[in-house]
Coordinates of C-alpha atoms and ligand atoms in Angstrom, one line a residue:
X1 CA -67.0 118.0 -83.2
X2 CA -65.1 115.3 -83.6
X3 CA -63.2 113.5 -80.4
X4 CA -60.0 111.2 -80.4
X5 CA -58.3 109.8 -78.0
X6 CA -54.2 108.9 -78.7
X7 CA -52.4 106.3 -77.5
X8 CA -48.2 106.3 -77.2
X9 CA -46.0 104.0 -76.7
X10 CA -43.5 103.8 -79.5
X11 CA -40.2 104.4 -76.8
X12 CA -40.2 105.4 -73.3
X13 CA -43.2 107.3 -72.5
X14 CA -46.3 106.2 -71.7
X15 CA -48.8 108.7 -73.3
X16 CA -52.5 108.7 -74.0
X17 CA -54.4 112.4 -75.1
X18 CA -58.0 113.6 -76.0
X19 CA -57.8 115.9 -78.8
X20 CA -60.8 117.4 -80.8
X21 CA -60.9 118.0 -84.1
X22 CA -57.0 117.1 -85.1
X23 CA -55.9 120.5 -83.0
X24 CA -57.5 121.7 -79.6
X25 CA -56.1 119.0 -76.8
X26 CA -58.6 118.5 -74.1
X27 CA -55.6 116.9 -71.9
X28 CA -52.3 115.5 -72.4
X29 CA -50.5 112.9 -70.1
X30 CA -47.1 111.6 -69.9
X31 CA -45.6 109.1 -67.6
X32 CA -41.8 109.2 -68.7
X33 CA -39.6 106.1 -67.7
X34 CA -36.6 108.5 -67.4
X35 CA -35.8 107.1 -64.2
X36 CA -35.8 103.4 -64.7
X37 CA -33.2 103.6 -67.8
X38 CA -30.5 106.3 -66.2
X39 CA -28.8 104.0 -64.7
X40 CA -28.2 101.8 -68.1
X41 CA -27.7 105.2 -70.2
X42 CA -30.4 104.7 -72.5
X43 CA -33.6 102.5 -73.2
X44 CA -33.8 99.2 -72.3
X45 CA -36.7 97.8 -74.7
X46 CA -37.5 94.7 -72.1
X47 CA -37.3 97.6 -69.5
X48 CA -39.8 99.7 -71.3
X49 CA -42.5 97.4 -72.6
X50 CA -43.1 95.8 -68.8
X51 CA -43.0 100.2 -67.9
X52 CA -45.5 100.8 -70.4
X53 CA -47.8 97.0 -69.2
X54 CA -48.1 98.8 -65.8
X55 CA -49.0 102.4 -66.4
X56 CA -51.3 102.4 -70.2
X57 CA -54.4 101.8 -67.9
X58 CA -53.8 104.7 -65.7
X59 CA -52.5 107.1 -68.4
X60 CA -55.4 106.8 -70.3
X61 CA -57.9 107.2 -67.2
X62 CA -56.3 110.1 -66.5
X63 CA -55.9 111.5 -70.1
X64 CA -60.3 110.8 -70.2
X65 CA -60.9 112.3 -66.2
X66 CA -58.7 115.4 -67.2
X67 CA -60.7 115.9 -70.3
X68 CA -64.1 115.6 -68.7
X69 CA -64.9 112.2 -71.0
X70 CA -66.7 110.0 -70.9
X71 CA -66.2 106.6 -73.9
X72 CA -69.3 107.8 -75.2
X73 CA -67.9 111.1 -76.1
X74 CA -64.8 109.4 -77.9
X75 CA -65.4 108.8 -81.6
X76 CA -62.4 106.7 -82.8
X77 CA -59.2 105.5 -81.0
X78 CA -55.4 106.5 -82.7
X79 CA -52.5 104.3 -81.9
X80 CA -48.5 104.8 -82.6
X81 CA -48.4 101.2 -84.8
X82 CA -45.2 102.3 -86.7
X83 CA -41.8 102.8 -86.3
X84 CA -40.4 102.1 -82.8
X85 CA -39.2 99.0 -80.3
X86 CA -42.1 96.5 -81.2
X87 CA -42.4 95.3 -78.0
X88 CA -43.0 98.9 -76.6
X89 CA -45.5 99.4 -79.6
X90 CA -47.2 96.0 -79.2
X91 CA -48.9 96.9 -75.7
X92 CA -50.0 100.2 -77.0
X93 CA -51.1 99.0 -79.9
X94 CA -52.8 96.0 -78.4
X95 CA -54.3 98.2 -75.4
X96 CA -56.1 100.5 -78.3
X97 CA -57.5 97.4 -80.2
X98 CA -58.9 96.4 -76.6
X99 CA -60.8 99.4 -76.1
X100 CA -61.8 99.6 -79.4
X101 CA -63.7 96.7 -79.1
X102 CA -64.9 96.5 -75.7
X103 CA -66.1 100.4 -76.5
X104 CA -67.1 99.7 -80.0
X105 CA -65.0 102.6 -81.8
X106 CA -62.8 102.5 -84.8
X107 CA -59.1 102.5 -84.6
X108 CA -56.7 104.4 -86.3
X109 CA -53.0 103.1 -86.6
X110 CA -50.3 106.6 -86.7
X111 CA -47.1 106.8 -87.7
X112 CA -45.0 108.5 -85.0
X113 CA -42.9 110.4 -87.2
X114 CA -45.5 111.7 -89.5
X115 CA -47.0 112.7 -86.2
X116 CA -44.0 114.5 -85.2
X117 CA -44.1 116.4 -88.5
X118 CA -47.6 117.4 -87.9
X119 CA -46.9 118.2 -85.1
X120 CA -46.2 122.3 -85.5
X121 CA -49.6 122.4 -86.7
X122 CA -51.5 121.4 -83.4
X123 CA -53.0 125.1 -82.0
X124 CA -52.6 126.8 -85.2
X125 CA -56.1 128.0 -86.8
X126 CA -54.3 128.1 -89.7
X127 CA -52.4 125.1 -91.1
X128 CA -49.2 125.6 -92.0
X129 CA -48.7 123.6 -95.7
X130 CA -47.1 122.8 -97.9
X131 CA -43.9 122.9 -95.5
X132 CA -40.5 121.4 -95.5
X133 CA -40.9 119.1 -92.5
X134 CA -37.4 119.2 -90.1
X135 CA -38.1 116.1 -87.7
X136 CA -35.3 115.3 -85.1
X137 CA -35.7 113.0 -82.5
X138 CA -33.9 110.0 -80.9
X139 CA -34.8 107.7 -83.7
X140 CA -35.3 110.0 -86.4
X141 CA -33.5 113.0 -88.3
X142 CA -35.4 113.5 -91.4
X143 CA -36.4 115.7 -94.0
X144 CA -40.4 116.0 -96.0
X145 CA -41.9 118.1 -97.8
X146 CA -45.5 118.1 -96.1
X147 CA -48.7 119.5 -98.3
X148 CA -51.0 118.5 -96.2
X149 CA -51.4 116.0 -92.8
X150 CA -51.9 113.1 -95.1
X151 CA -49.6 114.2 -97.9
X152 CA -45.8 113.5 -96.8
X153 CA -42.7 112.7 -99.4
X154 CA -39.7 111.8 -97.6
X155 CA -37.1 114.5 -99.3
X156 CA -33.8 112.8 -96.9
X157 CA -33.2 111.0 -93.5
X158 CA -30.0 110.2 -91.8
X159 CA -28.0 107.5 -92.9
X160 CA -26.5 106.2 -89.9
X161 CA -27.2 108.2 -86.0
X162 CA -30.1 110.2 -85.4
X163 CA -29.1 113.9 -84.1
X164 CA -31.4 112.9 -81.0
X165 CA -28.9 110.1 -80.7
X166 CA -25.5 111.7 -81.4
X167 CA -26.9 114.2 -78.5
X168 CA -27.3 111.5 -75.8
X169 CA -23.8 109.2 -77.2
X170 CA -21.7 112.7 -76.9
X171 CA -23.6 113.1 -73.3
X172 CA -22.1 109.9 -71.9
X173 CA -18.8 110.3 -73.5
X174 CA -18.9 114.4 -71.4
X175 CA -20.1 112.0 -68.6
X176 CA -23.3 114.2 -68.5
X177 CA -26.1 111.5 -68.2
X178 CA -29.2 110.2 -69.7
X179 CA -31.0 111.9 -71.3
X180 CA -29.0 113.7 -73.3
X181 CA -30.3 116.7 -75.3
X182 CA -31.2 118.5 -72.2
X183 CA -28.1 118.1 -70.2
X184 CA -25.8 118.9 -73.5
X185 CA -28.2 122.1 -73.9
X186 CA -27.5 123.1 -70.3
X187 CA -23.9 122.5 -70.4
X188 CA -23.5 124.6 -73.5
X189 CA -24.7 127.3 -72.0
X190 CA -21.8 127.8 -70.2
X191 CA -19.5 127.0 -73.1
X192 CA -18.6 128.7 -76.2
X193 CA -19.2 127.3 -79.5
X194 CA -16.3 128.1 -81.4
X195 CA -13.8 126.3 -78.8
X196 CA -13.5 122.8 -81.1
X197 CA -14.2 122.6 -84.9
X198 CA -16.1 119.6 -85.4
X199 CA -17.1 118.2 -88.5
X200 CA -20.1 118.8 -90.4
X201 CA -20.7 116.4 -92.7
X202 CA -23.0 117.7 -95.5
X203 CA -22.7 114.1 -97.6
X204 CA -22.8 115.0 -101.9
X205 CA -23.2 118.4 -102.9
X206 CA -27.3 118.9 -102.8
X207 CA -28.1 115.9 -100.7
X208 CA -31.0 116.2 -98.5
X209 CA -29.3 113.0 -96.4
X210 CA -27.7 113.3 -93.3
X211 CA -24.9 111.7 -91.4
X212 CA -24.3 112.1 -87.8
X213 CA -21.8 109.3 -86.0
X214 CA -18.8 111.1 -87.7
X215 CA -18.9 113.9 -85.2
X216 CA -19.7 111.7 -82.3
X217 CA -16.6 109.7 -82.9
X218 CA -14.7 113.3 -83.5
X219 CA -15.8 114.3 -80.1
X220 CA -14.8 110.8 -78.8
X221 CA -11.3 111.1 -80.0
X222 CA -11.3 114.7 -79.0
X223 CA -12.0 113.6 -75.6
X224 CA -10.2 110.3 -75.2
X225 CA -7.7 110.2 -78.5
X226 CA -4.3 110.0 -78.6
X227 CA -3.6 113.9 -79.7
X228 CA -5.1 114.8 -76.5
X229 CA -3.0 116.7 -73.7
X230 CA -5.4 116.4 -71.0
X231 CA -5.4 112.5 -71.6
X232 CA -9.5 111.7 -71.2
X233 CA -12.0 112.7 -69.2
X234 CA -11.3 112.9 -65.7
X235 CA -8.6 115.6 -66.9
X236 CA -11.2 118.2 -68.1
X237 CA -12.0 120.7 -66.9
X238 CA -15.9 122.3 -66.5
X239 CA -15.1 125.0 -68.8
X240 CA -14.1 122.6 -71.4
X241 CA -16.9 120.3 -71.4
X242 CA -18.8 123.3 -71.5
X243 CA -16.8 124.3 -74.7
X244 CA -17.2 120.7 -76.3
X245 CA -20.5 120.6 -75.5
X246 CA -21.2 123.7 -77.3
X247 CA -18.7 123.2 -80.0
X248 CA -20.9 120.0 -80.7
X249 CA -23.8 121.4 -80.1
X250 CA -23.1 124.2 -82.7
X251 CA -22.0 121.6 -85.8
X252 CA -25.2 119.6 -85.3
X253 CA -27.5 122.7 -85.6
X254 CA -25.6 124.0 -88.7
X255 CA -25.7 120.9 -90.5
X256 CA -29.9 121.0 -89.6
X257 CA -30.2 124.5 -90.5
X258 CA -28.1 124.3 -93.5
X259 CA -30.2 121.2 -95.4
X260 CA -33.3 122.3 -93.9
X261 CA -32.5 125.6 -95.5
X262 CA -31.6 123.6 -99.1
X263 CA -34.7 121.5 -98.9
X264 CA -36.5 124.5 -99.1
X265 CA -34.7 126.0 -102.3
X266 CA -35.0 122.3 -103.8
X267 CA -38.8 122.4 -103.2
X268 CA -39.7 125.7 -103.9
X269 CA -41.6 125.6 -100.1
X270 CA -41.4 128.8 -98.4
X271 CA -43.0 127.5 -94.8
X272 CA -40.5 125.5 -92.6
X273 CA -42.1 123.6 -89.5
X274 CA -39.3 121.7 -87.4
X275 CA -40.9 119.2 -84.7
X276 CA -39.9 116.1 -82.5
X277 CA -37.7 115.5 -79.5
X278 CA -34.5 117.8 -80.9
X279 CA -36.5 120.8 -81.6
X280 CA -37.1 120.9 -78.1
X281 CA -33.4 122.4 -78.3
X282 CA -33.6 126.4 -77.9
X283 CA -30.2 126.8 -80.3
X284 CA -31.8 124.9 -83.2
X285 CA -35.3 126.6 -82.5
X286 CA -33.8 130.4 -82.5
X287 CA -30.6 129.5 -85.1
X288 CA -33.8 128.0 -87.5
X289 CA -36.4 131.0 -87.1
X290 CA -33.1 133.4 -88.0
X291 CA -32.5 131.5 -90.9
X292 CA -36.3 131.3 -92.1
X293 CA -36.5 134.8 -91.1
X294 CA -33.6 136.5 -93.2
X295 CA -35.0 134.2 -96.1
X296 CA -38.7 135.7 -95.4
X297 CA -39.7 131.8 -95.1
X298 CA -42.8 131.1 -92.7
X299 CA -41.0 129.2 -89.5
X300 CA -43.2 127.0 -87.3
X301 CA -41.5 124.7 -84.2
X302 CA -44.1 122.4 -82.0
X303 CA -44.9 123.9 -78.8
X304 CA -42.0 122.3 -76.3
X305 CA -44.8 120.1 -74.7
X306 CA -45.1 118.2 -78.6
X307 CA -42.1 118.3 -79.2
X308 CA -40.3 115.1 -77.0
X309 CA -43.2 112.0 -77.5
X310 CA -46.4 112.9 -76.7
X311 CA -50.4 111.0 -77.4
X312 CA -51.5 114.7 -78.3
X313 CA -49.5 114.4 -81.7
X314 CA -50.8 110.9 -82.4
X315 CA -54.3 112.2 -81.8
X316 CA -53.9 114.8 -84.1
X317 CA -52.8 112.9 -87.3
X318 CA -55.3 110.3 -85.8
X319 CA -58.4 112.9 -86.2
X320 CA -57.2 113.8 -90.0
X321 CA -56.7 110.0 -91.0
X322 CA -59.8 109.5 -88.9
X323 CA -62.1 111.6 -91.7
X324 CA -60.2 110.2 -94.4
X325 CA -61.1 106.9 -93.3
X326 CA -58.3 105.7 -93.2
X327 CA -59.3 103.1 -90.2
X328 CA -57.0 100.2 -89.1
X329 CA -58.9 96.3 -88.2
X330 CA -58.7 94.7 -85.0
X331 CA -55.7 92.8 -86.4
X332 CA -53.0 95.6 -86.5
X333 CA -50.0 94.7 -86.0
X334 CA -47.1 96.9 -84.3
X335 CA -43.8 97.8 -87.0
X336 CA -40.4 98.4 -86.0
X337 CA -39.6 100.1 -89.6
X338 CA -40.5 103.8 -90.1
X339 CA -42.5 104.3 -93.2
X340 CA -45.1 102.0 -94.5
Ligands
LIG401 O1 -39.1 112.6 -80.0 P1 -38.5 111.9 -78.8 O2 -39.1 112.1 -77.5 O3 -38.4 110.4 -79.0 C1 -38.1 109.8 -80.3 O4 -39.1 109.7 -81.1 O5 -37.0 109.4 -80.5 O6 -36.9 112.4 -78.9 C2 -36.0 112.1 -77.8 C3 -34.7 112.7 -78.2 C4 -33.6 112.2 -77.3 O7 -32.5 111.8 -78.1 C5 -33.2 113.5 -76.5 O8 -31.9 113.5 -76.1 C6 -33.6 114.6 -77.5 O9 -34.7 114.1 -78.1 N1 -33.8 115.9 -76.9 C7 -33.0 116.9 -77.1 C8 -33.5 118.0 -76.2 N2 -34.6 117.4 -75.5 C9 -34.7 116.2 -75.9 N3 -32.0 117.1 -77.9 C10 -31.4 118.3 -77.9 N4 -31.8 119.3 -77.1 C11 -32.8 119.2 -76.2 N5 -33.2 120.2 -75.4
LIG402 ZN1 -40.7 110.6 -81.2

């Protein structure tokens, strides 16, 4: 039996997890900073690192009491090092090298979005690979064919907003909040999809790329622009920020489940998993699993607790780098860029 404890601090959640052997999690805990960024309507790094300074000690206690551990059960310590705000990563990363040595364990430096596209796999007795990876999260929208938890090829990535981010940008211009996804989700509900044709940029014909600020300015000018009647908005009404919301909603997931769907044919994969904070979103998950499903391709999401950033998921790559020994020294040093 092999023990880990994960450490994450790549955004705006403080998370720490004991998992054993790279898929049963012996506790999970998340202190989310939600309520210190609102009022600014998104992350404020400065903000975040002095967040994550006060509560790492406490998280982790709590992630070892919940799991019944004691440092002596713990075999090796996994850190988010890469990609992220660097001064978020720093204190996780330096708060893992501190334990490390004052325990005397090895540590493991994770990349957060290889963790997220591992992520599917946590609970399953039996691995999912080789997959076409879907991760979409605030940072990320990206596309890899996974044959193993070590063995990721980067098949396409967004070239300028992340869908995680085009979620939370249309959210403020609906005057829904922070964060985001969930409010757009919950708006939706209420709104139908068809109301506004927005744009779904697919890029060149067989791109696995993906481009998202195109439909957040369309919504802006749909809102604000000088074709509208309404004239901004304070002039609409629930019904139609229900039906933008929706509308946008809508494009986003069919772009996803339109490349996700030509990854697959490009790689010859027949397993989809889809993971980070986006799939989260009950549209993408059921529009996906459809897809997969007509197709007869194997469909996997992460359970909605891995899905949004979690130390669980960090763990769990952690373990499998972990055997591989694939250890990190005492000098790692925290990245802002994604892949290595
Ligand atoms: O994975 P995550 O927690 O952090 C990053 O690694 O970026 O993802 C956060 C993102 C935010 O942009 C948030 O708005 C989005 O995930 N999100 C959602 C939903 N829940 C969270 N987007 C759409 N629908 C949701 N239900
Ligand atoms: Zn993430």
């Amino acid at each position: 039996m092999t023990t880990i404890l994960g450490i994450e601090t790549s955004c705006d959640e403080t998370a720490a997890a004991v998992v054993v052997d790279g898929t049963e999690a012996r506790s999970s805990v998340v202190a989310s900073q939600i309520d210190l960024h609102r009022k600014y309507g998104g992350v404020v790094p400065e903000i975040a690192s002095r967040a994550h300074i006060e509560k790492l000690d406490s998280v982790v206690q709590e992630a070892m009491g919940q799991a019944g551990c004691g440092r002596h059960d713990i075999d090796a310590i996994a850190v988010t090092s890469r990609p992220g705000l660097v001064g978020s990563l720093l204190i996780g990363v330096t708060g893992a090298k501190t334990l490390c040595w004052a325990w005397g364990k090895p540590l493991v430096a994770v990349n957060h979005v290889c963790a997220h596209a591992n992520s599917a796999a946590i609970g399953m007795e039996q691995p999912p690979w080789p997959a076409v990876a879907l991760v979409v999260s605030g940072g990320h929208t990206s596309l890899y064919r996974v044959d193993g938890p070590l063995e990721i090829e980067s098949l396409g990535a967004t070239t300028d907003d992340a869908a995680g981010e085009a979620f939370d940008k249309v959210s403020t211009i609906l005057g829904l909040g922070y964060p985001g996804g969930p409010r757009i989700e919950k708006a939706a509900r209420d709104g139908n999809p068809k109301a506004v044709d927005f744009p779904r940029s697919m890029l060149k014909p067989g791109s696995l790329d993906f481009s998202f600020s195109g439909i957040k300015t369309a919504v802006l000018y749909h809102v604000h622009g000088p074709g509208r009647t309404s004239g901004g908005l304070d002039k609409l009404s629930p019904t139609e920020v229900a039906d933008i919301a929706a509308s946008f909603q809508q494009a986003v997931v069919d772009v996803l489940v339109k490349k996700t769907m030509l990854a697959v044919k490009q790689t010859g994969v027949a397993n989809v998993v889809l993971g980070g904070g986006v799939a989260a979103n009950s549209v993408l998950r059921a529009q996906l699993l459809e897809a997969c499903r007509r197709r007869k391709f194997g469909f996997h999401a992460a359970e909605w607790a891995y899905c949004t950033d979690n130390a669980v998921m960090i763990a769990a790559l952690g373990y499998h780098q972990f055997v591989a020994g694939d250890l990190a020294a005492l000098d790692l040093d925290a990245r802002a860029a994604a892949m290595k």
